[in-house]
Amino acid sequence: MQEMIQKSVIFHFPPELYDKPVISGLIRNCEVEVNILEAYISPQQAGHMFAILQGEEGRIDDALRYMEGMGVSMVLPVRNLVWDETKCVHCGACVGQCRPRAFRMESSRVVFDSARCVACNLCIPSCSYGAIESISSHLKRKGEI
Amino acid sequence: MPKTYEEINERIRARKAVVITAEEMVDLVAEKGAAAAAREIDVVTTATFGPMCSSSALLNVGHTKPRMKIQKAWLNRVPASCGLAAVDVMVGATSLPEDDLLNKVHPGSFPYGGGHVIQDLVSGKEVEFVAEGYGTDCYPRRRIEAALSLKTVSSATLLNPRNCYQNYNVAVNMHSDLPQYTYLGILHPGMANANFCSAGQLSPLLKDPYYRTIGIGTRIFLGGGTGYVFYQGTQHNPDAERGDNGVPVEGAGTLAVVGDLRGMSRDFLRGVSIRGYGVSLAVGIGVAVPILDEGLAASTGVGEKDLFAPVYDYSKEYQSMGRPLCRVSYAELRSGSIAVGGRKVRTASLSSYAKAREIAGILKEEISSGRFLVTRPSAPLPGSRAACGS
C-alpha cells in the first residue's frame, strides 16, 4: 500500500466549467479526499479554489492529471503562501519575521521550507517587493482579471 | 610599487587585468596579506542593492502640439515635480498618489508610487501621463492625457541625489508595546528582531572608506546600465566616527549618481512598498576600486568581522536623535542574531547581498573583458584622502 500524502493546491476553473460538477468527479474517479479551504466564483464566472488533497501518492498524481484534463489550471502553493521567486530579491526581510524558520537564508539566498510554516502570515507585510502573498489575496487578485 | 589609473586601464584594455570581487578580496588579503594582494590585483569590484529613497527619474517628455508649459503632472496618478523647464518632469521614488490611503488605516500598504513608476518605465511599460498648464502666449496648451514610455520621451535620466550610504543603522524596537513600522522594516516589541541594511563587505564606500578612488566623475554600474558619480550625496558626512581601520562605524559618506534610464533594467531597479512607511526604489550600484597601492588592497580586504554598525532603538532614541544602544559587526548581523544588552536578537537584512554579489560579478566580467575602464575622479569628494597625482 502506498503512503498517504497531502498536497495543497490552488485550482483556477475557466468560465465554461462554472456549472459543471468537477470536484465530485475528482472524488469519485480518483479516490482522494478534498478539503476545500476557500472557494469562490468571480463576476466573470471563473472559479477559484484553495484545497488540500489527501490520499495515496499515486492517487494524488492521478487527481492532478484528471483536473488538468478537465481544463482546470493549477498552482501548487507553498502551504498557505504563494512565494513568487521572480519578484524576490533575496534580501531576507521575511527571514527576520519567521519564528519557525520556514523562511531562512542559505548561501545568501532565501529558501522556503513549507513543512515548517505555521501560517502566521507575518512574512507577508515584511516583503517590500510583493513577493509573498496569502492564498486568499492571491485568489482575489486572480479573480479580478 | 604603486600603480596608476593609466597602467591599470592599459592592462584592462589588453584584457590582462586581474579583477576580483570585494568578497574574494577579503579572502585573498586574509590569506596573503595586503602587500601581496596589491601586487597581484588590479581592480576590486564592490556593489550594493537596496532601497534608496533619494532617487528619481528626470523625464523630458517632449513638446506637444500646440506647445505646453507643464505646471502639474502625474504618471500613473503619481505626482511628478514640475518646477523645471516647460516639459521637464521629475518623478521622485517616494512620491505617492494623492488618493493613496497613506497611514489612515495604519499600517498603510502603499501599493504603488514613484519607485514603481520608475520600475514600470524601465520594464518598457507604458504609463498614463496627465499634465496641466495655465497657458501662455508661447505655450497655449492647458491639458494633455497620453500614454508615455521610454520610447516616447525625449530623454529619461535616473537622477539620484543620495545613494549608496557608506554605512547604516541597525534598528530594534525596545520600548514600544506595538510593532513599529519603519523604513527599516517591521520591528516587533521586546526587541524580537533587528533589521539592518548594508551590503557589508561588498558595499562600495565601506571598501574605499576615505574616498581615495571614488569621486566626482567615477563611472559606475547603475541600475543595470552605466552611471556616474556626479557629486557627494546629500547628507554626505566624512567626519562621522571611524574605527581603528578608518572605516566609519555609523552613516557617513553618500554618493549622488546619474545615468541614462534607457539601458537600465528591472532586475536592478525595483519599486518597493514599505508597510506603514511608504514607497521607494531599490537601486543596484556597482563601483570598481582600482588597487593603486597597498592601502587600497587593505581597505578593500576588510572583512565583516571588522565592519561595524550602530544599533538604535527606533521606538525611542532614534526618534529623538539619541545615542545608539551598542555596535555590532556585520559578521554577527549576518550570522542570524546579535547580542543587545545581553539579549539575543534575531537579525534580517533589507539590502540584498545576493543582488550585490551578482552586480559585483557582472562588473568583474565587464572589466575583465575590457569593456569597463576605471576612472580617475575629476575632483575628490569632501573628506577624500586621494593622493595627488595617483
Coordinates of C-alpha atoms in Angstrom, one line a residue:
Chain A
M1 CA 0.0 0.0 0.0
Q2 CA 1.2 3.4 -0.9
E3 CA 2.0 6.2 1.6
M4 CA -0.8 8.7 2.3
I5 CA 0.2 12.2 1.5
Q6 CA -1.3 15.7 1.5
K7 CA -1.0 18.3 -1.2
S8 CA -2.3 21.8 -1.1
V9 CA -3.3 23.3 -4.4
I10 CA -5.0 26.3 -6.0
F11 CA -7.3 25.5 -8.9
H12 CA -8.4 28.0 -11.4
F13 CA -11.6 27.0 -13.3
P14 CA -12.3 28.6 -16.6
P15 CA -15.8 30.1 -17.0
E16 CA -17.0 27.2 -19.2
L17 CA -16.8 24.9 -16.2
Y18 CA -18.7 27.0 -13.7
D19 CA -21.9 24.9 -13.8
K20 CA -20.0 21.5 -14.1
P21 CA -19.6 19.2 -11.1
V22 CA -15.8 18.9 -11.4
I23 CA -14.9 18.2 -7.8
S24 CA -17.4 15.4 -7.3
G25 CA -15.9 13.7 -10.3
L26 CA -12.5 14.2 -8.8
I27 CA -13.5 12.5 -5.6
R28 CA -15.4 9.6 -7.3
N29 CA -12.8 8.9 -10.0
C30 CA -9.6 9.4 -8.2
E31 CA -10.4 8.3 -4.7
V32 CA -8.9 11.3 -3.0
E33 CA -10.2 13.3 -0.1
V34 CA -10.7 17.0 -0.9
N35 CA -10.6 19.5 1.9
I36 CA -11.8 22.8 0.4
L37 CA -10.5 25.7 2.5
E38 CA -11.6 28.6 0.3
A39 CA -13.5 28.9 -3.0
Y40 CA -15.4 31.5 -4.9
I41 CA -16.6 32.4 -8.4
S42 CA -15.6 35.7 -9.9
P43 CA -18.0 38.0 -11.7
Q44 CA -16.6 36.7 -14.9
Q45 CA -17.7 33.2 -13.7
A46 CA -14.2 31.9 -13.4
G47 CA -13.8 29.7 -10.3
H48 CA -11.0 29.8 -7.8
M49 CA -10.4 27.2 -5.1
F50 CA -7.8 26.6 -2.4
A51 CA -7.9 22.9 -1.4
I52 CA -5.9 20.2 0.3
L53 CA -5.9 16.8 -1.4
Q54 CA -5.3 13.8 0.7
G55 CA -4.7 10.3 -0.5
E56 CA -2.2 7.8 -1.7
E57 CA 0.7 9.4 -3.6
G58 CA -0.3 7.8 -7.0
R59 CA -3.9 8.8 -6.5
I60 CA -2.9 12.5 -5.9
D61 CA -0.9 12.4 -9.2
D62 CA -4.0 10.9 -10.9
A63 CA -6.2 13.6 -9.4
L64 CA -4.0 16.4 -10.7
R65 CA -4.0 14.9 -14.2
Y66 CA -7.8 14.5 -14.0
M67 CA -8.2 18.2 -13.2
E68 CA -5.8 19.2 -16.0
G69 CA -7.8 17.0 -18.4
M70 CA -11.0 18.9 -17.3
G71 CA -9.3 22.2 -18.4
V72 CA -8.6 23.4 -14.8
S73 CA -5.2 25.2 -14.4
M74 CA -3.5 25.0 -11.1
V75 CA -0.8 26.4 -8.8
L76 CA 0.8 24.2 -6.2
P77 CA 1.3 26.6 -3.4
V78 CA 3.7 26.5 -0.5
R79 CA 1.3 25.7 2.3
N80 CA -0.8 28.8 2.8
L81 CA 1.5 31.2 0.9
V82 CA 2.4 31.9 -2.7
W83 CA 6.1 32.9 -2.8
D84 CA 6.9 34.4 -6.2
E85 CA 10.6 33.9 -6.7
T86 CA 10.6 36.2 -9.8
K87 CA 9.8 39.1 -7.5
C88 CA 12.1 38.0 -4.7
V89 CA 15.4 39.8 -4.4
H90 CA 16.6 37.5 -1.6
C91 CA 17.1 40.4 0.8
G92 CA 15.9 38.3 3.7
A93 CA 13.5 40.7 5.4
C94 CA 11.0 37.8 5.7
V95 CA 13.6 35.7 7.5
G96 CA 13.6 38.1 10.5
Q97 CA 9.8 37.7 10.8
C98 CA 9.7 34.0 10.5
R99 CA 9.9 32.4 14.0
P100 CA 9.6 28.7 12.9
R101 CA 12.4 29.3 10.3
A102 CA 10.3 28.3 7.3
F103 CA 12.0 31.2 5.5
R104 CA 15.7 31.1 6.0
M105 CA 19.0 32.1 4.3
E106 CA 21.1 29.6 2.5
S107 CA 24.3 30.8 0.8
S108 CA 22.8 34.4 1.0
R109 CA 19.6 33.3 -0.8
V110 CA 16.1 32.9 0.7
V111 CA 14.8 29.4 0.8
F112 CA 11.3 28.3 2.0
D113 CA 10.5 25.1 3.8
S114 CA 6.8 24.8 3.7
A115 CA 6.7 22.0 6.3
R116 CA 7.9 24.5 8.9
C117 CA 5.3 27.2 8.1
V118 CA 2.7 27.7 10.8
A119 CA 0.5 30.1 8.7
C120 CA 1.1 33.2 10.9
N121 CA 1.4 35.4 7.8
L122 CA 3.9 37.8 9.5
C123 CA 6.2 37.5 6.5
I124 CA 3.6 38.9 4.1
P125 CA 3.8 42.6 5.1
S126 CA 7.5 42.4 5.6
C127 CA 8.1 41.8 1.9
S128 CA 8.5 45.2 0.2
Y129 CA 8.7 43.6 -3.2
G130 CA 5.2 41.9 -3.1
A131 CA 6.8 38.5 -3.5
I132 CA 4.8 36.8 -0.7
E133 CA 1.1 36.6 -1.0
S134 CA -1.6 34.9 1.1
I135 CA -3.7 32.3 -0.6
S136 CA -6.8 34.4 -0.2
S137 CA -5.3 37.6 -1.7
H138 CA -3.8 35.5 -4.5
L139 CA -7.3 34.1 -5.2
K140 CA -8.9 37.6 -5.1
R141 CA -6.2 39.1 -7.4
K142 CA -6.7 36.3 -9.9
G143 CA -10.4 36.8 -9.7
E144 CA -10.1 40.4 -10.7
I145 CA -8.5 39.6 -14.0
Chain B
M1 CA 55.3 49.7 -6.2
P2 CA 52.1 51.9 -6.6
K3 CA 50.2 51.6 -9.9
T4 CA 48.5 54.4 -11.8
Y5 CA 45.0 54.6 -13.2
E6 CA 46.6 54.6 -16.7
E7 CA 48.6 51.5 -16.1
I8 CA 45.6 49.6 -14.8
N9 CA 43.5 50.8 -17.8
E10 CA 46.2 49.6 -20.2
R11 CA 46.0 46.2 -18.6
I12 CA 42.2 46.2 -18.8
R13 CA 42.3 47.2 -22.5
A14 CA 44.8 44.3 -23.1
R15 CA 42.5 42.0 -21.1
K16 CA 45.3 41.3 -18.7
A17 CA 43.9 43.0 -15.7
V18 CA 43.4 40.8 -12.6
V19 CA 39.9 41.6 -11.3
I20 CA 38.2 40.1 -8.3
T21 CA 35.1 41.0 -6.2
A22 CA 35.4 42.5 -2.7
E23 CA 34.2 39.3 -1.3
E24 CA 37.1 37.4 -2.9
M25 CA 39.5 40.2 -1.9
V26 CA 38.6 39.7 1.8
D27 CA 39.8 36.0 1.5
L28 CA 42.9 36.9 -0.5
V29 CA 44.1 39.6 1.9
A30 CA 43.4 37.3 4.8
E31 CA 45.5 34.6 3.1
K32 CA 48.4 36.5 1.6
G33 CA 48.4 40.0 3.2
A34 CA 47.7 43.4 1.7
A35 CA 51.1 43.9 0.2
A36 CA 51.0 40.7 -1.9
A37 CA 47.3 41.4 -2.8
A38 CA 48.3 44.9 -4.0
R39 CA 50.9 43.4 -6.3
E40 CA 48.6 40.7 -7.6
I41 CA 45.2 42.5 -8.0
D42 CA 44.4 45.4 -10.3
V43 CA 40.7 46.1 -9.6
V44 CA 38.3 45.1 -6.9
T45 CA 34.6 45.3 -7.7
T46 CA 32.1 46.4 -5.0
A47 CA 28.3 46.6 -5.1
T48 CA 25.1 47.1 -3.2
F49 CA 21.3 46.6 -3.8
G50 CA 18.7 48.1 -1.5
P51 CA 16.0 50.7 -1.1
M52 CA 17.5 54.2 -1.8
C53 CA 14.8 56.8 -1.3
S54 CA 16.6 59.8 -2.7
S55 CA 16.2 58.6 -6.3
S56 CA 14.2 59.9 -9.2
A57 CA 13.6 59.8 -12.9
L58 CA 14.0 63.1 -14.8
L59 CA 12.0 62.9 -18.0
N60 CA 11.9 65.4 -20.8
V61 CA 8.5 64.3 -22.2
G62 CA 8.9 66.2 -25.5
H63 CA 6.9 69.2 -26.7
T64 CA 3.2 68.8 -27.5
K65 CA 1.3 70.5 -30.4
P66 CA 0.4 73.2 -29.6
R67 CA 3.2 73.7 -27.0
M68 CA 2.5 73.5 -23.3
K69 CA 4.3 74.7 -20.2
I70 CA 3.6 71.9 -17.6
Q71 CA 2.7 73.1 -14.2
K72 CA 1.4 69.9 -12.7
A73 CA 1.9 66.3 -13.9
W74 CA 1.0 62.7 -12.9
L75 CA 2.4 59.4 -14.1
N76 CA 0.0 56.5 -13.3
R77 CA -1.6 59.0 -10.9
V78 CA 1.7 59.5 -9.1
P79 CA 2.5 63.3 -8.9
A80 CA 5.7 64.5 -10.5
S81 CA 7.7 67.6 -9.7
C82 CA 7.4 70.3 -12.4
G83 CA 9.4 73.2 -11.1
L84 CA 11.8 73.0 -14.1
A85 CA 11.6 73.9 -17.7
A86 CA 8.3 73.5 -19.8
V87 CA 8.4 69.8 -20.4
D88 CA 11.0 68.5 -17.8
V89 CA 9.2 66.5 -15.2
M90 CA 10.8 64.6 -12.4
V91 CA 9.2 61.7 -10.6
G92 CA 10.6 61.0 -7.2
A93 CA 10.9 57.5 -5.8
T94 CA 8.8 58.2 -2.7
S95 CA 6.0 60.2 -4.4
L96 CA 2.5 58.8 -3.7
P97 CA -0.8 59.2 -5.5
E98 CA -2.9 61.9 -3.9
D99 CA -5.7 59.4 -3.3
D100 CA -3.5 56.9 -1.5
L101 CA -4.9 55.9 1.9
L102 CA -1.4 56.6 3.4
N103 CA -1.5 55.6 7.1
K104 CA -5.2 56.4 7.6
V105 CA -5.6 52.7 8.2
H106 CA -2.4 52.0 10.0
P107 CA -0.1 50.4 8.8
G108 CA -0.6 51.6 5.3
S109 CA 0.2 49.2 2.4
F110 CA 1.4 51.8 -0.1
P111 CA 0.9 49.6 -3.1
Y112 CA 2.2 52.0 -5.8
G113 CA 4.3 55.1 -6.0
G114 CA 7.2 56.8 -7.7
G115 CA 9.6 53.8 -7.3
H116 CA 7.0 51.6 -9.1
V117 CA 6.6 54.2 -11.9
I118 CA 10.4 54.1 -12.5
Q119 CA 10.3 50.2 -12.4
D120 CA 7.4 50.2 -15.0
L121 CA 9.2 52.6 -17.3
V122 CA 12.5 50.7 -17.2
S123 CA 10.4 47.5 -17.8
G124 CA 9.3 49.0 -21.1
K125 CA 5.7 49.5 -19.9
E126 CA 3.5 52.5 -20.9
V127 CA 2.4 54.7 -18.1
E128 CA -0.6 57.1 -18.1
F129 CA 0.7 60.7 -18.3
V130 CA -1.6 63.6 -17.3
A131 CA -0.4 67.2 -17.3
E132 CA -1.9 70.6 -16.7
G133 CA -0.6 74.1 -17.6
Y134 CA -2.0 77.6 -17.2
G135 CA -1.4 78.6 -20.8
T136 CA 0.9 81.4 -22.0
D137 CA 1.2 83.2 -25.3
C138 CA 4.1 80.9 -26.4
Y139 CA 2.8 77.8 -24.6
P140 CA -1.0 77.9 -25.0
R141 CA -2.0 74.2 -24.3
R142 CA -3.6 73.6 -20.9
R143 CA -4.0 69.9 -20.6
I144 CA -2.8 66.6 -22.0
E145 CA -3.6 62.9 -21.4
A146 CA -1.3 60.5 -23.2
A147 CA 0.5 57.1 -22.9
L148 CA 4.1 57.7 -22.1
S149 CA 7.0 55.2 -22.2
L150 CA 10.8 55.3 -22.6
K151 CA 10.2 55.2 -26.3
T152 CA 8.0 58.3 -26.4
V153 CA 10.1 60.6 -24.1
S154 CA 13.0 62.8 -25.5
S155 CA 15.2 61.7 -22.6
A156 CA 15.0 59.7 -19.4
T157 CA 17.6 60.2 -16.7
L158 CA 17.9 58.4 -13.4
L159 CA 19.0 61.2 -11.1
N160 CA 19.7 60.2 -7.5
P161 CA 20.8 62.9 -5.1
R162 CA 21.7 60.4 -2.3
N163 CA 22.5 56.7 -2.9
C164 CA 25.0 54.2 -1.6
Y165 CA 25.2 55.2 2.1
Q166 CA 28.6 54.3 3.5
N167 CA 27.1 52.6 6.5
Y168 CA 23.7 52.3 8.1
N169 CA 21.8 51.8 11.3
V170 CA 20.6 48.5 12.8
A171 CA 17.0 49.0 14.0
V172 CA 15.3 47.4 17.0
N173 CA 12.1 48.1 19.0
M174 CA 12.9 48.1 22.7
H175 CA 10.3 50.4 24.2
S176 CA 7.0 50.2 22.4
D177 CA 4.4 47.5 23.1
L178 CA 3.3 47.8 19.4
P179 CA 5.1 46.8 16.3
Q180 CA 7.0 49.7 14.8
Y181 CA 6.5 50.1 11.0
T182 CA 9.7 51.9 9.9
Y183 CA 11.7 52.4 6.8
L184 CA 13.9 49.7 8.3
G185 CA 11.0 47.3 8.2
I186 CA 8.7 45.9 10.9
L187 CA 10.2 45.9 14.4
H188 CA 8.4 43.7 16.9
P189 CA 8.1 44.6 20.6
G190 CA 10.6 43.5 23.2
M191 CA 13.5 43.5 20.7
A192 CA 12.1 40.4 19.0
N193 CA 14.0 41.3 15.8
A194 CA 16.7 43.6 14.4
N195 CA 16.9 44.8 10.8
F196 CA 20.0 46.1 9.0
C197 CA 20.6 47.5 5.5
S198 CA 24.1 47.3 4.0
A199 CA 26.0 45.1 1.6
G200 CA 28.7 44.9 4.3
Q201 CA 32.0 43.6 2.9
L202 CA 30.7 44.2 -0.7
S203 CA 29.5 47.8 0.0
P204 CA 31.4 50.4 -2.2
L205 CA 32.1 53.1 0.3
L206 CA 33.0 50.7 3.1
K207 CA 35.8 49.4 0.9
D208 CA 37.2 52.8 0.0
P209 CA 36.5 54.5 3.3
Y210 CA 38.4 57.7 2.6
Y211 CA 37.1 58.1 -1.0
R212 CA 40.5 57.8 -2.5
T213 CA 39.3 56.4 -5.8
I214 CA 35.6 57.1 -5.7
G215 CA 35.0 60.7 -6.6
I216 CA 33.2 63.1 -8.9
G217 CA 33.1 61.6 -12.4
T218 CA 33.6 58.0 -11.3
R219 CA 31.9 55.7 -13.8
I220 CA 29.7 53.1 -12.1
F221 CA 27.3 50.2 -12.7
L222 CA 23.9 51.8 -12.1
G223 CA 20.6 50.0 -12.2
G224 CA 21.8 47.5 -14.8
G225 CA 23.3 50.2 -17.1
T226 CA 26.0 52.8 -16.9
G227 CA 26.1 55.7 -14.5
Y228 CA 28.4 58.2 -12.9
V229 CA 29.0 59.8 -9.5
F230 CA 28.3 63.5 -10.1
Y231 CA 28.8 64.9 -6.6
Q232 CA 28.8 63.9 -3.0
G233 CA 25.3 62.8 -2.0
T234 CA 23.1 64.9 0.3
Q235 CA 23.9 64.4 4.0
H236 CA 27.5 63.3 3.0
N237 CA 29.4 63.3 6.3
P238 CA 33.0 62.3 6.1
D239 CA 33.5 63.4 9.7
A240 CA 31.4 60.6 11.1
E241 CA 33.0 58.4 13.8
R242 CA 35.5 55.9 12.4
G243 CA 37.1 52.7 13.8
D244 CA 40.8 52.0 14.1
N245 CA 40.8 50.7 10.5
G246 CA 39.5 54.1 9.3
V247 CA 36.0 52.7 8.3
P248 CA 33.0 54.7 9.6
V249 CA 31.0 52.9 12.3
E250 CA 27.9 54.9 11.5
G251 CA 26.2 56.5 8.5
A252 CA 28.9 58.7 6.8
G253 CA 29.6 59.3 3.1
T254 CA 27.0 59.2 0.3
L255 CA 27.0 59.5 -3.4
A256 CA 24.9 61.5 -5.9
V257 CA 24.7 59.4 -9.1
V258 CA 23.2 59.8 -12.5
G259 CA 22.7 57.7 -15.6
D260 CA 20.6 57.1 -18.7
L261 CA 17.4 55.2 -17.7
R262 CA 17.4 53.6 -21.1
G263 CA 19.8 50.7 -20.9
M264 CA 18.9 50.0 -17.2
S265 CA 16.9 47.0 -16.2
R266 CA 14.1 45.9 -13.8
D267 CA 16.5 43.4 -12.4
F268 CA 18.4 46.3 -10.7
L269 CA 15.7 49.0 -10.3
R270 CA 12.7 47.8 -8.3
G271 CA 9.8 49.7 -6.7
V272 CA 9.3 48.8 -3.1
S273 CA 6.2 49.2 -0.8
I274 CA 7.3 49.5 2.8
R275 CA 4.5 48.7 5.2
G276 CA 3.4 51.6 7.3
Y277 CA 6.1 53.9 5.8
G278 CA 5.7 54.5 2.1
V279 CA 7.3 53.7 -1.3
S280 CA 10.8 53.8 -2.5
L281 CA 13.1 52.5 -5.2
A282 CA 15.6 49.6 -4.7
V283 CA 18.7 50.5 -6.7
G284 CA 21.6 48.3 -7.7
I285 CA 25.0 50.0 -7.8
G286 CA 28.5 48.6 -8.6
V287 CA 31.7 50.5 -8.2
A288 CA 35.2 49.4 -9.3
V289 CA 38.0 50.2 -7.0
P290 CA 41.4 50.3 -8.7
I291 CA 44.1 48.9 -6.4
L292 CA 46.7 51.7 -6.7
D293 CA 48.6 50.7 -3.6
E294 CA 48.7 48.5 -0.5
G295 CA 46.4 50.9 1.4
L296 CA 43.6 50.2 -1.1
A297 CA 44.3 46.5 -1.0
A298 CA 44.0 46.6 2.8
S299 CA 40.7 48.6 2.8
T300 CA 39.1 46.5 0.1
G301 CA 40.2 43.4 2.0
V302 CA 38.5 44.3 5.3
G303 CA 36.1 41.6 6.3
E304 CA 32.7 41.7 8.0
K305 CA 34.1 40.9 11.5
D306 CA 35.9 44.3 11.2
L307 CA 33.0 46.3 9.8
F308 CA 30.6 47.7 12.4
A309 CA 27.1 49.3 12.5
P310 CA 25.3 51.1 15.4
V311 CA 22.1 49.6 16.9
Y312 CA 19.3 52.1 17.5
D313 CA 16.0 51.8 19.3
Y314 CA 13.7 53.0 16.7
S315 CA 10.8 53.2 19.2
K316 CA 12.7 55.8 21.3
E317 CA 16.3 57.1 20.9
Y318 CA 16.3 57.2 17.1
Q319 CA 13.2 59.4 17.0
S320 CA 14.8 62.0 19.3
M321 CA 18.3 61.7 17.7
G322 CA 19.7 59.9 20.8
R323 CA 22.7 57.6 21.2
P324 CA 22.9 54.0 19.8
L325 CA 22.4 51.1 22.2
C326 CA 25.6 49.4 21.0
R327 CA 27.7 48.5 18.0
V328 CA 27.7 45.1 16.3
S329 CA 29.8 43.7 13.4
Y330 CA 28.4 42.7 10.1
A331 CA 29.7 39.2 10.7
E332 CA 27.3 39.0 13.7
L333 CA 24.5 40.6 11.8
R334 CA 25.0 38.1 9.0
S335 CA 25.1 35.1 11.5
G336 CA 21.3 35.5 12.2
S337 CA 21.4 37.0 15.6
I338 CA 23.2 39.8 17.6
A339 CA 23.6 40.4 21.3
V340 CA 22.0 43.7 22.6
G341 CA 22.1 44.4 26.3
G342 CA 22.9 40.7 27.0
R343 CA 19.9 39.5 24.9
K344 CA 20.0 37.5 21.7
V345 CA 18.1 39.3 18.9
R346 CA 17.3 37.8 15.5
T347 CA 18.6 39.7 12.5
A348 CA 17.4 40.3 9.0
S349 CA 18.8 42.3 6.1
L350 CA 16.8 44.7 3.9
S351 CA 19.7 45.0 1.5
S352 CA 20.1 42.1 -0.9
Y353 CA 23.5 40.5 -0.5
A354 CA 22.6 38.1 -3.3
K355 CA 22.0 41.0 -5.7
A356 CA 25.1 42.8 -4.6
R357 CA 27.1 39.7 -5.3
E358 CA 25.5 39.4 -8.7
I359 CA 26.4 43.0 -9.6
A360 CA 30.0 42.7 -8.3
G361 CA 30.3 39.6 -10.6
I362 CA 28.8 41.5 -13.6
L363 CA 31.2 44.4 -13.1
K364 CA 34.1 42.0 -12.7
E365 CA 33.2 40.4 -16.0
E366 CA 32.8 43.8 -17.8
I367 CA 36.3 44.9 -16.6
S368 CA 38.0 41.5 -17.3
S369 CA 36.7 41.6 -20.9
G370 CA 38.0 45.2 -21.4
R371 CA 34.6 46.9 -21.7
F372 CA 34.7 48.9 -18.5
L373 CA 37.7 51.1 -17.5
V374 CA 38.4 52.6 -14.1
T375 CA 38.0 56.3 -13.8
R376 CA 40.3 58.9 -12.2
P377 CA 37.9 61.3 -10.4
S378 CA 37.9 64.8 -11.9
A379 CA 37.5 66.1 -8.4
P380 CA 37.6 64.5 -5.0
L381 CA 34.6 64.1 -2.6
P382 CA 34.7 66.2 0.6
G383 CA 36.9 64.3 3.2
S384 CA 38.8 62.5 0.4
R385 CA 42.4 61.3 1.1
A386 CA 43.1 60.9 -2.6
A387 CA 46.8 61.1 -3.2
C388 CA 47.8 63.9 -5.6
G389 CA 48.9 62.6 -8.9
S390 CA 47.9 59.0 -8.4

